[in-house]
Short mmCIF file of C-alpha atoms in Angstrom, two decimals:
data_model
loop_
_atom_site.label_atom_id
_atom_site.label_comp_id
_atom_site.label_asym_id
_atom_site.label_seq_id
_atom_site.Cartn_x
_atom_site.Cartn_y
_atom_site.Cartn_z
CA MET A 187 26.78 -87.27 -27.83
CA HIS A 188 23.19 -86.22 -27.01
CA THR A 189 21.09 -88.94 -26.72
CA PRO A 190 16.64 -87.27 -28.20
CA ALA A 191 14.82 -87.36 -25.19
CA PRO A 192 12.17 -89.95 -25.01
CA THR A 193 9.31 -89.32 -27.32
CA THR A 194 5.93 -90.84 -26.69
CA GLY A 195 4.35 -92.02 -29.50
CA ALA A 196 6.23 -91.65 -33.02
CA ARG A 197 7.59 -88.74 -34.12
CA PRO A 198 5.58 -86.85 -36.18
CA PRO A 199 6.32 -85.04 -39.71
CA ALA A 200 5.18 -81.06 -39.48
CA THR A 201 1.78 -82.56 -41.41
CA ALA A 202 0.77 -85.35 -38.12
CA TYR A 203 -0.40 -82.08 -36.25
CA ASP A 204 -2.50 -79.08 -36.41
CA ALA A 205 -1.95 -77.79 -32.96
CA VAL A 206 1.24 -77.54 -30.82
CA LEU A 207 0.65 -77.36 -27.15
CA CYS A 208 3.57 -76.44 -25.02
CA ASP A 209 4.87 -76.12 -21.23
CA LEU A 210 6.40 -73.31 -19.65
CA ASP A 211 8.25 -74.07 -17.11
CA ASN A 212 11.89 -75.73 -17.30
CA VAL A 213 10.55 -75.99 -21.34
CA VAL A 214 10.62 -72.22 -21.80
CA ARG A 215 11.17 -71.07 -18.53
CA TYR A 216 13.57 -71.08 -16.24
CA TYR A 217 14.37 -70.19 -12.28
CA ASP A 218 17.64 -68.90 -10.90
CA LEU A 219 17.14 -70.02 -6.95
CA THR A 220 20.84 -68.53 -6.67
CA ARG A 221 19.70 -66.61 -3.73
CA VAL A 222 18.13 -69.50 -2.33
CA THR A 223 20.60 -71.68 -2.67
CA ALA A 224 23.22 -69.31 -0.78
CA LEU A 225 20.51 -68.88 1.87
CA GLU A 226 20.79 -72.77 2.59
CA GLN A 227 24.59 -73.41 2.76
CA ALA A 228 23.85 -70.27 5.39
CA ALA A 229 21.22 -72.09 7.18
CA GLY A 230 23.31 -75.68 6.99
CA LEU A 231 20.71 -77.29 5.08
CA PRO A 232 21.43 -79.69 1.97
CA GLU A 233 20.72 -77.55 -1.59
CA GLY A 234 17.42 -78.22 -2.75
CA THR A 235 16.67 -79.02 0.82
CA THR A 236 13.48 -76.04 -0.14
CA ALA A 237 12.55 -76.19 -3.75
CA GLY A 238 11.53 -79.45 -2.40
CA LEU A 239 9.32 -78.97 0.58
CA ALA A 240 7.99 -76.19 -1.63
CA TYR A 241 7.06 -78.18 -5.10
CA ALA A 242 5.58 -80.57 -2.77
CA PRO A 243 1.68 -81.34 -3.68
CA GLU A 244 0.00 -80.35 -0.30
CA LEU A 245 2.05 -77.15 -0.54
CA ASP A 246 2.41 -76.30 -4.72
CA LEU A 247 -1.08 -77.25 -5.52
CA PRO A 248 -2.71 -74.29 -3.87
CA LEU A 249 -0.65 -72.20 -5.39
CA LEU A 250 -0.68 -73.02 -8.73
CA LEU A 251 -5.12 -73.35 -8.86
CA GLY A 252 -5.01 -69.91 -7.89
CA ARG A 253 -6.44 -70.79 -4.70
CA ILE A 254 -3.08 -69.05 -2.12
CA THR A 255 -0.77 -65.97 -3.33
CA PRO A 256 2.65 -66.04 -3.74
CA GLU A 257 3.22 -64.34 -0.49
CA GLU A 258 0.95 -67.11 1.69
CA TRP A 259 2.81 -69.91 -0.31
CA ALA A 260 6.06 -68.48 0.94
CA GLU A 261 4.54 -67.97 4.52
CA THR A 262 3.38 -72.31 4.28
CA ILE A 263 7.54 -72.30 3.14
CA ALA A 264 9.03 -71.06 5.55
CA ALA A 265 6.23 -72.72 8.40
CA GLY A 266 7.42 -75.90 7.11
CA LEU A 267 11.56 -75.03 7.58
CA THR A 268 11.17 -73.14 10.84
CA ASP A 269 12.21 -75.86 13.09
CA ARG A 270 15.29 -76.61 11.38
CA VAL A 271 16.94 -72.89 10.91
CA GLY A 272 14.54 -70.54 13.67
CA VAL A 273 11.61 -67.99 12.31
CA GLU A 274 14.37 -65.68 10.52
CA ARG A 275 16.02 -67.62 8.35
CA ALA A 276 12.77 -69.52 7.21
CA ARG A 277 11.31 -66.72 6.63
CA ASP A 278 14.38 -65.71 3.86
CA LEU A 279 14.15 -68.82 2.55
CA GLY A 280 10.74 -68.61 1.61
CA ARG A 281 10.31 -65.17 0.09
CA ALA A 282 13.71 -66.00 -2.09
CA MET A 283 11.97 -69.16 -2.92
CA ALA A 284 8.64 -67.35 -4.05
CA GLY A 285 10.58 -63.96 -5.40
CA ALA A 286 13.57 -66.32 -7.13
CA PRO A 287 13.79 -64.86 -11.06
CA PHE A 288 13.52 -66.45 -14.05
CA ARG A 289 14.44 -66.46 -17.98
CA ALA A 290 13.52 -67.55 -20.88
CA ASP A 291 15.57 -69.87 -23.38
CA GLU A 292 15.62 -67.57 -26.52
CA ALA A 293 16.40 -70.92 -28.40
CA VAL A 294 13.55 -72.85 -27.44
CA VAL A 295 11.53 -69.17 -28.07
CA ALA A 296 12.95 -69.44 -31.37
CA LEU A 297 11.64 -73.02 -32.14
CA LEU A 298 8.53 -71.66 -30.74
CA ARG A 299 7.80 -68.67 -33.01
CA ARG A 300 9.04 -70.70 -35.72
CA VAL A 301 6.44 -73.46 -34.93
CA ARG A 302 3.79 -70.51 -34.66
CA GLU A 303 4.05 -69.87 -38.27
CA ARG A 304 2.35 -73.45 -39.26
CA VAL A 305 0.15 -74.32 -36.45
CA PRO A 306 -1.45 -72.24 -33.42
CA LEU A 307 0.07 -72.66 -30.02
CA VAL A 308 -1.02 -72.84 -27.14
CA LEU A 309 0.96 -72.42 -23.72
CA VAL A 310 -0.22 -74.84 -21.02
CA THR A 311 0.84 -74.77 -18.00
CA ASN A 312 0.65 -74.95 -14.53
CA ALA A 313 0.91 -71.31 -13.14
CA THR A 314 -0.23 -68.72 -10.40
CA LEU A 315 -2.67 -66.12 -11.19
CA GLN A 316 0.69 -63.75 -12.07
CA LEU A 317 1.45 -66.10 -15.19
CA HIS A 318 0.21 -62.93 -17.93
CA ASP A 319 2.61 -60.54 -16.07
CA ASP A 320 4.78 -63.12 -15.50
CA LEU A 321 5.23 -63.58 -19.73
CA ALA A 322 4.94 -59.29 -20.07
CA ALA A 323 8.31 -59.10 -17.74
CA LEU A 324 9.73 -62.09 -20.22
CA GLY A 325 8.93 -60.43 -23.22
CA LEU A 326 6.79 -63.44 -24.56
CA GLY A 327 2.94 -61.83 -24.09
CA ASP A 328 2.76 -62.37 -27.94
CA LEU A 329 4.59 -65.47 -28.06
CA ALA A 330 1.34 -68.18 -28.15
CA ASP A 331 -1.50 -67.92 -29.51
CA HIS A 332 -3.46 -68.86 -26.38
CA VAL A 333 -2.36 -69.60 -22.52
CA VAL A 334 -3.68 -71.93 -20.58
CA GLY A 335 -2.62 -71.57 -16.94
CA SER A 336 -3.85 -73.29 -14.32
CA ALA A 337 -4.53 -71.15 -11.64
CA HIS A 338 -7.26 -68.96 -13.97
CA GLU A 339 -8.62 -72.31 -15.05
CA GLY A 340 -9.21 -74.39 -11.79
CA VAL A 341 -7.40 -77.59 -13.42
CA ALA A 342 -3.71 -78.30 -13.21
CA LYS A 343 -1.91 -80.49 -15.44
CA PRO A 344 -2.06 -84.19 -15.24
CA ASP A 345 -5.78 -83.55 -15.44
CA PRO A 346 -7.32 -84.41 -18.71
CA ALA A 347 -9.69 -81.62 -18.41
CA ILE A 348 -6.96 -78.85 -19.03
CA TYR A 349 -5.96 -80.22 -22.03
CA ARG A 350 -9.22 -80.67 -23.27
CA ILE A 351 -9.49 -76.83 -22.39
CA ALA A 352 -5.89 -76.24 -24.43
CA ALA A 353 -7.27 -78.54 -27.47
CA ALA A 354 -10.52 -76.04 -27.61
CA ARG A 355 -8.43 -72.56 -27.70
CA ALA A 356 -6.62 -74.13 -30.30
CA GLY A 357 -8.91 -75.27 -32.22
CA VAL A 358 -8.05 -78.11 -32.72
CA PRO A 359 -9.31 -81.81 -31.61
CA VAL A 360 -6.99 -83.15 -29.41
CA ASP A 361 -6.14 -86.47 -31.44
CA ARG A 362 -4.28 -83.59 -34.24
CA CYS A 363 -2.58 -81.46 -30.83
CA LEU A 364 1.55 -82.01 -30.45
CA PHE A 365 2.25 -81.73 -26.87
CA VAL A 366 5.49 -80.74 -24.80
CA ASP A 367 6.47 -80.79 -21.63
CA ASP A 368 9.21 -81.50 -19.27
CA ARG A 369 7.61 -84.04 -17.09
CA ARG A 370 6.40 -88.11 -18.45
CA GLU A 371 2.90 -87.99 -16.22
CA ASN A 372 2.20 -84.84 -18.05
CA VAL A 373 2.88 -85.99 -21.01
CA ASP A 374 1.53 -89.21 -20.68
CA ALA A 375 -1.69 -87.93 -19.57
CA ALA A 376 -1.78 -86.01 -22.91
CA VAL A 377 -1.04 -89.39 -24.95
CA ALA A 378 -3.86 -91.18 -22.76
CA LEU A 379 -6.29 -88.29 -24.89
CA GLY A 380 -5.24 -89.02 -28.27
CA MET A 381 -2.26 -86.56 -28.12
CA THR A 382 1.53 -86.95 -29.81
CA GLY A 383 3.56 -86.96 -26.29
CA VAL A 384 7.14 -85.05 -26.06
CA LEU A 385 9.25 -85.85 -23.28
CA PHE A 386 11.22 -82.61 -23.17
CA ARG A 387 15.14 -82.60 -22.58
CA GLU A 388 16.86 -80.00 -24.44
CA PRO A 389 15.89 -77.67 -27.16
CA ALA A 390 17.37 -79.77 -29.85
CA ASP A 391 14.84 -82.18 -28.57
CA LEU A 392 12.13 -80.28 -30.46
CA HIS A 393 13.17 -80.40 -34.28
CA GLY A 394 11.89 -83.76 -35.05
CA PRO A 395 8.52 -82.97 -33.83
CA PHE A 396 8.83 -79.57 -35.43
CA GLY A 397 9.83 -81.09 -38.38
CA PHE A 398 12.75 -78.82 -38.15
CA GLY A 399 16.47 -80.39 -39.27
CA ARG A 400 18.90 -80.11 -37.29
CA THR A 401 20.37 -77.21 -38.99
CA ASP A 402 18.10 -75.08 -39.19
CA GLY A 403 17.72 -73.12 -36.49
#
């Protein structure tokens, strides 16, 4: 039996918020690292080595703030792996990581489209300057009323500034926002500003916060 993900703040009825602010990665969008894993196995690296390096703040944050390109990010990943696997394999891993394909979770997309019929929906995401192109590639260019991306704003979660920007775009006070994210520190930062926070683990975790019955879709 599934145990709902912990929620920071009480689960509100549908009238307890005037906007939904929602993360993108690992909530709506998921990356396929199959190619990266195969390359790691071929190189004798433990699975997850490349992602662990790539998502370390010192490598990842410059990308998410728009200070480097995905190509430059791939090069920094490769530089961090060269001593372990050699130049060519390191480059292959860096490129595979930066170019990993992605998909949307259609169950979450359906829930977000439904909640947007009630209140404004803002995507709030730590993402690259390619964010809008990525959403278009997923067929989600029209999913939200507004998109607040870290690279475009020059500030990343959990910095309070990005939450304030998102609330302002929604046109509602911060204490009338429901915030959804898969990372505890991001949810905690939203709650500290007065938002209601939902720690996401699977689509069913959104039914209660959004005010939908478990069998409503």
